PDB file of C-alpha atoms in Angstrom:
ATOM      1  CA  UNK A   1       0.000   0.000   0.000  1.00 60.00           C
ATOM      2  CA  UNK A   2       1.256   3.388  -0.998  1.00 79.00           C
ATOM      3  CA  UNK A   3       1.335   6.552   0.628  1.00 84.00           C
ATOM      4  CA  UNK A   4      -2.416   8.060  -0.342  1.00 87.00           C
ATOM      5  CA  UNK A   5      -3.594   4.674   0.519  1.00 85.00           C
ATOM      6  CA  UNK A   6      -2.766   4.659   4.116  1.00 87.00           C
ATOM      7  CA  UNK A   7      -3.052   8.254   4.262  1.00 92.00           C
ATOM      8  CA  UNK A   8      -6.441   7.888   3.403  1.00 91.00           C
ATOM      9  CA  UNK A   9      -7.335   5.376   6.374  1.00 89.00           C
ATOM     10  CA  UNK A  10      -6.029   7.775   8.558  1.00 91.00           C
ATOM     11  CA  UNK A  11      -8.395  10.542   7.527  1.00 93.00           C
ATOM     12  CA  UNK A  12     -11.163   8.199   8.122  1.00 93.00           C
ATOM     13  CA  UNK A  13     -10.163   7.210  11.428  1.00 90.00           C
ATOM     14  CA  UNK A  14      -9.622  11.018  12.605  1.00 92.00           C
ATOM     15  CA  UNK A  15     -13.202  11.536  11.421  1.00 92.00           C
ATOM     16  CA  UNK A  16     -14.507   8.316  13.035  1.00 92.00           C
ATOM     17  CA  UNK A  17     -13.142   8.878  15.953  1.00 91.00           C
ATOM     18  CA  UNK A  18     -14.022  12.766  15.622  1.00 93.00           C
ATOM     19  CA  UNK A  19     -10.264  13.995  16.187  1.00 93.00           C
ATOM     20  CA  UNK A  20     -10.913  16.148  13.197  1.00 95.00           C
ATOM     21  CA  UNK A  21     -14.242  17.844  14.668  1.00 95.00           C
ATOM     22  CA  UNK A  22     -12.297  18.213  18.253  1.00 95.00           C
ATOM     23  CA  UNK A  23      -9.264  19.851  16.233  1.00 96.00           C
ATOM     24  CA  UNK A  24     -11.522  22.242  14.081  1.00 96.00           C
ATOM     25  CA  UNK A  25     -13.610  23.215  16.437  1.00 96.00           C
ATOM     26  CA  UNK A  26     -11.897  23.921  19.168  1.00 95.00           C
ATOM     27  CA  UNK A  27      -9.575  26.223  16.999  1.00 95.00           C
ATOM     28  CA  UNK A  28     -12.572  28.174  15.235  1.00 94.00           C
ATOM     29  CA  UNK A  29     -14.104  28.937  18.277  1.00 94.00           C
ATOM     30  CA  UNK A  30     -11.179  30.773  19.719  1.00 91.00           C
ATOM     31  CA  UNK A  31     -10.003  32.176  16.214  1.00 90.00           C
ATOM     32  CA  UNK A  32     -13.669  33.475  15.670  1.00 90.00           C
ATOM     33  CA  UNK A  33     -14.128  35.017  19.309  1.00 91.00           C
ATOM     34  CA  UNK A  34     -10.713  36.775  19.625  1.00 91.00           C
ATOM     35  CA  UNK A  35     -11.814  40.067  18.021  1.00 91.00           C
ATOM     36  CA  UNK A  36     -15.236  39.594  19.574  1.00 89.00           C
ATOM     37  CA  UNK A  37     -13.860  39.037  23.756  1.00 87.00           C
ATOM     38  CA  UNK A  38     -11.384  41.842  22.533  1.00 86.00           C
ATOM     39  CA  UNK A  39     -13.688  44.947  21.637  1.00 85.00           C
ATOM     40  CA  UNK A  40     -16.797  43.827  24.201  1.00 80.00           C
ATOM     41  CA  UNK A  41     -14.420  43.491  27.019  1.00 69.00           C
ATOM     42  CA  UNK A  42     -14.895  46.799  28.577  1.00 65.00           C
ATOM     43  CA  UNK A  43     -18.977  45.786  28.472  1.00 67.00           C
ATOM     44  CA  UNK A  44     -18.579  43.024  29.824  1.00 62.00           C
ATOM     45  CA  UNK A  45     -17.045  44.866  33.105  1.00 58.00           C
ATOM     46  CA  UNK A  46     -19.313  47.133  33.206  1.00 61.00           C
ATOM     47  CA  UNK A  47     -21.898  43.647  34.189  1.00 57.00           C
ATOM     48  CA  UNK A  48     -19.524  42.552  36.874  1.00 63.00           C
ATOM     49  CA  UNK A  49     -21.008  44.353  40.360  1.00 63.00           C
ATOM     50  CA  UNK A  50     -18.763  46.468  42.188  1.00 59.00           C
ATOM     51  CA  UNK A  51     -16.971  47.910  39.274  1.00 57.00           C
ATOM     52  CA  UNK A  52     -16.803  51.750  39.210  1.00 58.00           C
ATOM     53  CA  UNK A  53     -16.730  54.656  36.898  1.00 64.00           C
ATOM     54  CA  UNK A  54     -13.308  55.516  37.732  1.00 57.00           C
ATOM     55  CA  UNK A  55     -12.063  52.096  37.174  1.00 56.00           C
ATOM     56  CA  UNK A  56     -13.968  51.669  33.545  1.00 53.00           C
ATOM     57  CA  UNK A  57     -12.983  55.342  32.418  1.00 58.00           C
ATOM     58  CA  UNK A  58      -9.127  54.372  33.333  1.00 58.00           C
ATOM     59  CA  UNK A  59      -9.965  51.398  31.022  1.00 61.00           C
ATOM     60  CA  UNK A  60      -7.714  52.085  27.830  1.00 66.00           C
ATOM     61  CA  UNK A  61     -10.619  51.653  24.637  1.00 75.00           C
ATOM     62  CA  UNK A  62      -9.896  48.340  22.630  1.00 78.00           C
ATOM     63  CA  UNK A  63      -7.423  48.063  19.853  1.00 87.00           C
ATOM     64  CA  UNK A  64      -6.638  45.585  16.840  1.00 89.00           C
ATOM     65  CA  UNK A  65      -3.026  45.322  18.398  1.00 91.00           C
ATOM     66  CA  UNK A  66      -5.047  43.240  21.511  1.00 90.00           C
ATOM     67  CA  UNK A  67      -7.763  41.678  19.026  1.00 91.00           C
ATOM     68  CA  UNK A  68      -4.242  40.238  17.258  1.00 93.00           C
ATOM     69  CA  UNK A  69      -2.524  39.913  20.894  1.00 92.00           C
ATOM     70  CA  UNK A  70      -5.486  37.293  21.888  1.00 92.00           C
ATOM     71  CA  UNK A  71      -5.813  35.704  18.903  1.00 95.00           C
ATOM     72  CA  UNK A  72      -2.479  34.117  18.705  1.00 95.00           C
ATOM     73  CA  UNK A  73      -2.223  34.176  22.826  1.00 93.00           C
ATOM     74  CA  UNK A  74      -5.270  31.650  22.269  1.00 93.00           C
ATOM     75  CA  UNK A  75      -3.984  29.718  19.092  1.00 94.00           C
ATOM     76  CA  UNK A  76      -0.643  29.587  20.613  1.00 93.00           C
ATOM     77  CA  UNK A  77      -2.008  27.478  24.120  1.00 91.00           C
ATOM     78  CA  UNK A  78      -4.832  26.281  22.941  1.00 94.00           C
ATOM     79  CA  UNK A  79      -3.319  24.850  19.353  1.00 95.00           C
ATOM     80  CA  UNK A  80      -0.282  23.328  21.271  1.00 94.00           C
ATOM     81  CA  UNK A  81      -2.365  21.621  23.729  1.00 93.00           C
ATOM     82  CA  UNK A  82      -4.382  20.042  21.123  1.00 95.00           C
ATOM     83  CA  UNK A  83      -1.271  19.046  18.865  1.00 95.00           C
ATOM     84  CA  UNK A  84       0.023  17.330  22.020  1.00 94.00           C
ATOM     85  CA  UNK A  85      -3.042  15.495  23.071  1.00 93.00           C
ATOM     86  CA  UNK A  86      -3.801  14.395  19.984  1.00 94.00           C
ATOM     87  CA  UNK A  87      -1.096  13.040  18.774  1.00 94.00           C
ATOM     88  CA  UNK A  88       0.896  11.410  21.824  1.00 91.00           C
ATOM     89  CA  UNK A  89      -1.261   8.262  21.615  1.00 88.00           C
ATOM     90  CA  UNK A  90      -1.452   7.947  17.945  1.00 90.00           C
ATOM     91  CA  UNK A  91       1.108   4.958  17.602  1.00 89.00           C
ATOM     92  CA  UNK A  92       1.709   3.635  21.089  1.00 87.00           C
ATOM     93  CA  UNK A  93      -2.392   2.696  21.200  1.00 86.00           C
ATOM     94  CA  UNK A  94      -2.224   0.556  17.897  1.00 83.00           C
ATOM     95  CA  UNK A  95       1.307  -1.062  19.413  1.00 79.00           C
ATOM     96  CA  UNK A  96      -0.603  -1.822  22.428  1.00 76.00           C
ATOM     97  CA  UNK A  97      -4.377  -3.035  20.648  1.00 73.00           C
ATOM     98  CA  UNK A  98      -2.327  -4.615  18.143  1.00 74.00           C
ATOM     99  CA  UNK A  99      -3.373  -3.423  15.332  1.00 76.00           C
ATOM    100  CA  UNK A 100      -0.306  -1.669  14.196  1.00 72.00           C
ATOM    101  CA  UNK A 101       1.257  -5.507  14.113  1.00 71.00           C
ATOM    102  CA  UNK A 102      -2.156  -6.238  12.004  1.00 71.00           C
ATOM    103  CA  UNK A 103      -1.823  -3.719   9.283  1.00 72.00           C
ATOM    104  CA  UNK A 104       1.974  -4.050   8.904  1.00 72.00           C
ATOM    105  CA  UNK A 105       1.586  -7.336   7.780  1.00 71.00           C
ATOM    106  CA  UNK A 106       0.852  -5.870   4.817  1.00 70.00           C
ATOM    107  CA  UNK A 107       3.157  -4.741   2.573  1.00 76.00           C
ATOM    108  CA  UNK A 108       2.971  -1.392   4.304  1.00 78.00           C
ATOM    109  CA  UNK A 109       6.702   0.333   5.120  1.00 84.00           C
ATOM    110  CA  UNK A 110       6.562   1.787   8.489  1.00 86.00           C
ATOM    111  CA  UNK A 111       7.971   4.619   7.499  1.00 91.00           C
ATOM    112  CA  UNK A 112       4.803   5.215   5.569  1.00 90.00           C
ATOM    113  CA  UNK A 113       2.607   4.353   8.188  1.00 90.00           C
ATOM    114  CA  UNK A 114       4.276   7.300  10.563  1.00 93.00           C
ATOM    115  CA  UNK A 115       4.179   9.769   8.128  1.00 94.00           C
ATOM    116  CA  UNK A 116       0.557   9.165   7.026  1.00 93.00           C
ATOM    117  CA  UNK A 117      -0.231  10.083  10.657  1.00 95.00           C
ATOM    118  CA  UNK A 118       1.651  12.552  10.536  1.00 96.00           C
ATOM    119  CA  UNK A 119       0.057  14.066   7.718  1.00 96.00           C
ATOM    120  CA  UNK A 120      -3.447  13.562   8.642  1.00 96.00           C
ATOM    121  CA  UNK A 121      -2.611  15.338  11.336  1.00 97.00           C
ATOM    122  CA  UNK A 122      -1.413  18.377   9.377  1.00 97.00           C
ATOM    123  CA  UNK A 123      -4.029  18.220   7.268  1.00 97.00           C
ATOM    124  CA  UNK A 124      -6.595  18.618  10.131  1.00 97.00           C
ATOM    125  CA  UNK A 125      -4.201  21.712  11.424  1.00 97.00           C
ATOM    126  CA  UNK A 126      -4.452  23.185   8.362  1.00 97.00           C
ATOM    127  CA  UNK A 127      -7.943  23.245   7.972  1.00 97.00           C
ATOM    128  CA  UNK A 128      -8.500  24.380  11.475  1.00 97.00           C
ATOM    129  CA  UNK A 129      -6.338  27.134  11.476  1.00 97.00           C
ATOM    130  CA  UNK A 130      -7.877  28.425   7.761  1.00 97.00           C
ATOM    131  CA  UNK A 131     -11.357  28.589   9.635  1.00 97.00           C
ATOM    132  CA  UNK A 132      -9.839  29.671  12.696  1.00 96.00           C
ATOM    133  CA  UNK A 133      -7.925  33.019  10.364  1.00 96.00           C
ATOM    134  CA  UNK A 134     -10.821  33.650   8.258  1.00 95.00           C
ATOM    135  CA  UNK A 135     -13.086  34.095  11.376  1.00 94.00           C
ATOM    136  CA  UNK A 136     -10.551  36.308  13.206  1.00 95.00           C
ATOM    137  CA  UNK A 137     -10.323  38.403   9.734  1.00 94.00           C
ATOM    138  CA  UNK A 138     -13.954  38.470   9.226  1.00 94.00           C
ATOM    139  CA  UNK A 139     -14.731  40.114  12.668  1.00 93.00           C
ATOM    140  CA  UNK A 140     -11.339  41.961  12.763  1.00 93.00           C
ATOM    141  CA  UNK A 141     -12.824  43.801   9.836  1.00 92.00           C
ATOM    142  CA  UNK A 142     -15.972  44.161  11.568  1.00 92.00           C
ATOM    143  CA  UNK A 143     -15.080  45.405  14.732  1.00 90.00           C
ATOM    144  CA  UNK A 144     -11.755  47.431  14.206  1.00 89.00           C
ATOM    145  CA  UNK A 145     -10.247  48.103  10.703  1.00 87.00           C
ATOM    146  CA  UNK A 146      -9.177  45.580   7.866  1.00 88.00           C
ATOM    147  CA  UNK A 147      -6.059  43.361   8.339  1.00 88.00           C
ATOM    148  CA  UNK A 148      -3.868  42.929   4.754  1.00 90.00           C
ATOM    149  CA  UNK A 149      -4.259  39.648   3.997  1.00 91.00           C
ATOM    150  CA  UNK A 150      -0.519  38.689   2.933  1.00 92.00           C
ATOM    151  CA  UNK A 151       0.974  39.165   6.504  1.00 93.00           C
ATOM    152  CA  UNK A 152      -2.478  37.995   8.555  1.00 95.00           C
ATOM    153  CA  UNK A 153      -1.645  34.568   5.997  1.00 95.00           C
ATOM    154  CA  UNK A 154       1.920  34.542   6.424  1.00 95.00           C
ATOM    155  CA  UNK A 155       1.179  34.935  10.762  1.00 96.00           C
ATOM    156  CA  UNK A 156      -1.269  31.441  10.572  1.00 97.00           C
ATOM    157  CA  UNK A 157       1.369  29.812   8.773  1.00 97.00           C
ATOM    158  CA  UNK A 158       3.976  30.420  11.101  1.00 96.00           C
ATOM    159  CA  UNK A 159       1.954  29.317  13.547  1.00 97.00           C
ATOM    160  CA  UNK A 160       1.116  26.477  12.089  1.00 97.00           C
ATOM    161  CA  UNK A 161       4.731  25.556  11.226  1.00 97.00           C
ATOM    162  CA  UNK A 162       4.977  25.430  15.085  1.00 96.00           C
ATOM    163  CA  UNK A 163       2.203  23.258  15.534  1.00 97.00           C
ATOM    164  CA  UNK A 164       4.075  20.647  13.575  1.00 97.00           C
ATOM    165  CA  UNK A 165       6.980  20.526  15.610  1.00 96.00           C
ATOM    166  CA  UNK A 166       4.963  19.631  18.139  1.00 96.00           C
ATOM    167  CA  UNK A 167       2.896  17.207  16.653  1.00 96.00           C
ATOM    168  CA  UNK A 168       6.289  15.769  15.295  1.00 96.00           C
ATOM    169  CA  UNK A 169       7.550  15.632  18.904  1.00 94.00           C
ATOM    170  CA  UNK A 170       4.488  14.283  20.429  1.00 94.00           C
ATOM    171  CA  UNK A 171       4.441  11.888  17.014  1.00 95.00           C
ATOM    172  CA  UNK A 172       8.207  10.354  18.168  1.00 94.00           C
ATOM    173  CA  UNK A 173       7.109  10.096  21.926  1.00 92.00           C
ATOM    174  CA  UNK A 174       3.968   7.742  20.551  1.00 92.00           C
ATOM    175  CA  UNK A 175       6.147   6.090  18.383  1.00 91.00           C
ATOM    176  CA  UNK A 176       9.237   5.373  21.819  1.00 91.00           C
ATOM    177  CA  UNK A 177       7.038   4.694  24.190  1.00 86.00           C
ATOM    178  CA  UNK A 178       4.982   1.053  24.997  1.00 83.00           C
ATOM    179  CA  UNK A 179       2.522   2.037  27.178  1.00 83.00           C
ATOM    180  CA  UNK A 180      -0.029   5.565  27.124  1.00 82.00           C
ATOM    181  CA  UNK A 181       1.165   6.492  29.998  1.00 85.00           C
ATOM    182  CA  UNK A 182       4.991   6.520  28.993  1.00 86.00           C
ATOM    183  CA  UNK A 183       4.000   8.332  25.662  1.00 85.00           C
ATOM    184  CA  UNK A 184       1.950  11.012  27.652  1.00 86.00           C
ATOM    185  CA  UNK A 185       4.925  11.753  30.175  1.00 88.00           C
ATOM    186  CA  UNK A 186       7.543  11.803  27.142  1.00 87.00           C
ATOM    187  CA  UNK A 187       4.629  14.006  24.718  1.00 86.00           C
ATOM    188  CA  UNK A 188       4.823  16.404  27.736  1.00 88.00           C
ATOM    189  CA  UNK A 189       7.812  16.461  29.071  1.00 90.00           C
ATOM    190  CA  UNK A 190       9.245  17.389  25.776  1.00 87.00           C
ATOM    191  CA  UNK A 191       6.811  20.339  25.104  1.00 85.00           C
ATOM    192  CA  UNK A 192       7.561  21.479  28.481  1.00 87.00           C
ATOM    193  CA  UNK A 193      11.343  21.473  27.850  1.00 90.00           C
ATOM    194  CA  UNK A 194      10.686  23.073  24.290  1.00 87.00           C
ATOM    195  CA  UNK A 195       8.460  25.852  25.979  1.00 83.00           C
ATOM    196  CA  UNK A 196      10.574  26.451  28.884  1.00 87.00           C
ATOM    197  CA  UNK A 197      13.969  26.897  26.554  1.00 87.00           C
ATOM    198  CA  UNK A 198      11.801  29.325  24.399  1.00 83.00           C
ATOM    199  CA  UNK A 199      10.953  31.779  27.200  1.00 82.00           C
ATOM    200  CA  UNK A 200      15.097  32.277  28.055  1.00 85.00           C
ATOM    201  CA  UNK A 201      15.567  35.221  25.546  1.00 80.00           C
ATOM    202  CA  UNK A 202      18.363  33.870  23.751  1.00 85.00           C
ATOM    203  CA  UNK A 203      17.859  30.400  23.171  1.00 89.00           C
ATOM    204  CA  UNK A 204      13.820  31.204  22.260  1.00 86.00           C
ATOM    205  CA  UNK A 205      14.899  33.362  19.818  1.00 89.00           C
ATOM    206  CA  UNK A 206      15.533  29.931  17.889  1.00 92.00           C
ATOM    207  CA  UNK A 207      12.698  28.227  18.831  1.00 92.00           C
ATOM    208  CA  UNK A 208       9.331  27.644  17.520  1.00 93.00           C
ATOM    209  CA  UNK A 209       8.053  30.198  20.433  1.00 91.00           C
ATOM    210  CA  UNK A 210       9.057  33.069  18.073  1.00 93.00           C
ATOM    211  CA  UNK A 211       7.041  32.335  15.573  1.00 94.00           C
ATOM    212  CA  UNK A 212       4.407  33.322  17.189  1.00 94.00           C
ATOM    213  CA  UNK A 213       5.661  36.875  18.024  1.00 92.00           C
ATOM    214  CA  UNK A 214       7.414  37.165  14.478  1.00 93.00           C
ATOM    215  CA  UNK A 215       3.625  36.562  12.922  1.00 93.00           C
ATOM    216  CA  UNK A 216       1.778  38.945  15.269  1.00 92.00           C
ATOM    217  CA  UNK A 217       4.478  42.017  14.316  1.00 92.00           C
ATOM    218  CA  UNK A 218       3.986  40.545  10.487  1.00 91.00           C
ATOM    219  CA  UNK A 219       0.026  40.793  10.974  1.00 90.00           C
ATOM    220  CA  UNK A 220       0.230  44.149  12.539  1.00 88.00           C
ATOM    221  CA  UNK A 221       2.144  45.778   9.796  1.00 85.00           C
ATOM    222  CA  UNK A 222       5.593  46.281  11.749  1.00 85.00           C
ATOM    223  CA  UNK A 223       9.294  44.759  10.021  1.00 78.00           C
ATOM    224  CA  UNK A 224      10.179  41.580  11.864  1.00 78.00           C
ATOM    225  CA  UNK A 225      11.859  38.553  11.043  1.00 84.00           C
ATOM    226  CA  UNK A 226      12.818  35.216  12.717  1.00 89.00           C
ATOM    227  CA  UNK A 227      14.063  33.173  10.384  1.00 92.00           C
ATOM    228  CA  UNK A 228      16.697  31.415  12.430  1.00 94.00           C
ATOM    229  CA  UNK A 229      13.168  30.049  14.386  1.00 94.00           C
ATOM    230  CA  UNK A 230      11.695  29.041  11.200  1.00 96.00           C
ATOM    231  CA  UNK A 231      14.711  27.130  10.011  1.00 96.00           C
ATOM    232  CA  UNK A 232      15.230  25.595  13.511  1.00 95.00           C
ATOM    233  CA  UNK A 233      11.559  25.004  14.036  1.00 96.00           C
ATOM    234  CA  UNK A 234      11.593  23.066  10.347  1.00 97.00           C
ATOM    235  CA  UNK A 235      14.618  21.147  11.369  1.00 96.00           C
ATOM    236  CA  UNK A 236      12.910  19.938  14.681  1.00 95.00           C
ATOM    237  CA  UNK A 237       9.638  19.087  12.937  1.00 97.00           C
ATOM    238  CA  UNK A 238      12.372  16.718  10.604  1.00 97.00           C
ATOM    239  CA  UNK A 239      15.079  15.302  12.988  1.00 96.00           C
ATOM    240  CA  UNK A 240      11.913  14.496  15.460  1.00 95.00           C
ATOM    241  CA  UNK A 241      10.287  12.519  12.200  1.00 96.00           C
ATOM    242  CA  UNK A 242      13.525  10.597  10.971  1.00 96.00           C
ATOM    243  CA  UNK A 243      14.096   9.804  14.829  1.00 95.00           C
ATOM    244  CA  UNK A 244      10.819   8.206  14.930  1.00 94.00           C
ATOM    245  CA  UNK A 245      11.117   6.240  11.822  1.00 93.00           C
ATOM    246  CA  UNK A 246      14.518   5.343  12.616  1.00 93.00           C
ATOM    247  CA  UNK A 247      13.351   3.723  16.417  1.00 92.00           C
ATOM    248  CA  UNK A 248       9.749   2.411  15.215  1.00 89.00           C
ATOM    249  CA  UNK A 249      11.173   0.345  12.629  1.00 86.00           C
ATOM    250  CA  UNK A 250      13.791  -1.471  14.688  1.00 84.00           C
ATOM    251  CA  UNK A 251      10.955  -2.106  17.085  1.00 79.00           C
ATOM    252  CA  UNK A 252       9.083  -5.377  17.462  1.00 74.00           C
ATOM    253  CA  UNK A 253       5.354  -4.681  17.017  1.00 67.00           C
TER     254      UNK A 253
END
């Protein structure tokens, strides 16, 4: 079986399973309500009892700069999270219900079978994040002033560049471990290692962490560039692939 074959059985079982839905959803909500939580924060503290005049006049009026701010503050946790849960178990729960031993029996290289994952799980990033930008355009637009759409683009793609490192990471912890529980402690202990080295100024200037500053100055019309992240970020996403082809197929399944 080639390729489009398996990578085809793995679209069905995202959708069966509704990984796809989770992923898509979950991302267009927050995309979508960004600009929205943005410009009807201040009404929304004027509801909460207790709060006074003083307080909501010293209340500086909302901005696209926080729309922007919230939108990637929310695709950047939110997006992560859901890369790492939902990919840690991808391998290491057909190793364990056998039926990653059942459908290598067929003439199916397992480097192919990790990368088909692997792709079906870009392909449901992709999507979600294309719903998630065209919602936080559309009220963007709306509610504050038009975004050009080259650098609001080029800002989703960098974020979802960093995405894929961590579904790569999470995809080689899956693909180490023997158990669910050892491929969620490796999943997360990596992305916690990856996030804590990108918060030290100058190591996270070379880390996928960037990325999501670089897009939000790209989005917001200001000259930025990171692309010592990007290339670092792109070699992650492939040294954490080859690493996980290299172990899975020295493994007995």
């Amino acid at each position: 079986m080639n390729f489009i074959h398996v990578f085809r059985k793995e679209m069905v079982q995202q959708w069966r399973t509704y990984r796809f839905l989770i992923i898509l959803a979950v991302l267009a909500v927050f995309g979508m309500t960004a600009p929205l939580m943005t410009k009807f924060m201040p009404q929304i503290f004027k509801a909460i009892p207790g709060m006074t005049p003083d307080i909501l006049n010293a209340m500086p009026a909302p901005t696209v700069q926080e729309a922007m701010g919230q939108y990637v503050k929310s695709m950047n946790q939110f997006g992560i999270l859901l890369a790492i849960l939902t990919t840690m178990g991808l391998v290491v729960q057909e190793k364990e219900h056998g039926t990653a031993a059942f459908f290598l029996t067929r003439p199916v290289a397992r480097e192919t079978f990790l990368l088909a994952k692997f792709g079906a799980q870009l392909a449901a990033f992709f999507a979600a994040v294309a719903v998630a930008a065209l919602g936080c355009w559309y009220y963007t637009d709306i509610l504050f002033k038009p975004l050009a759409w080259g650098p609001f683009l080029a800002m989703n793609g960098l974020m979802l560049v960093a995405f894929l490192a961590y579904i790569a990471i999470s995809l080689l912890g899956s693909a180490i471990a023997k158990s669910q529980g050892a491929a969620i402690g490796i999943s997360i202990s990596a992305a916690i290692v990856v996030s804590i080295l990108g918060a030290i100024p100058t190591i996270g200037n070379y880390l996928p962490a960037r990325l999501f500053t670089w897009g939000t100055l790209l989005a917001l019309g200001m000259h930025d560039s990171a692309w010592p992240a990007l290339g670092v970020t792109c070699g992650i996403i492939v040294a954490a692939l080859l690493a996980a082809c290299l172990i899975f197929r020295r493994q007995e399944i």
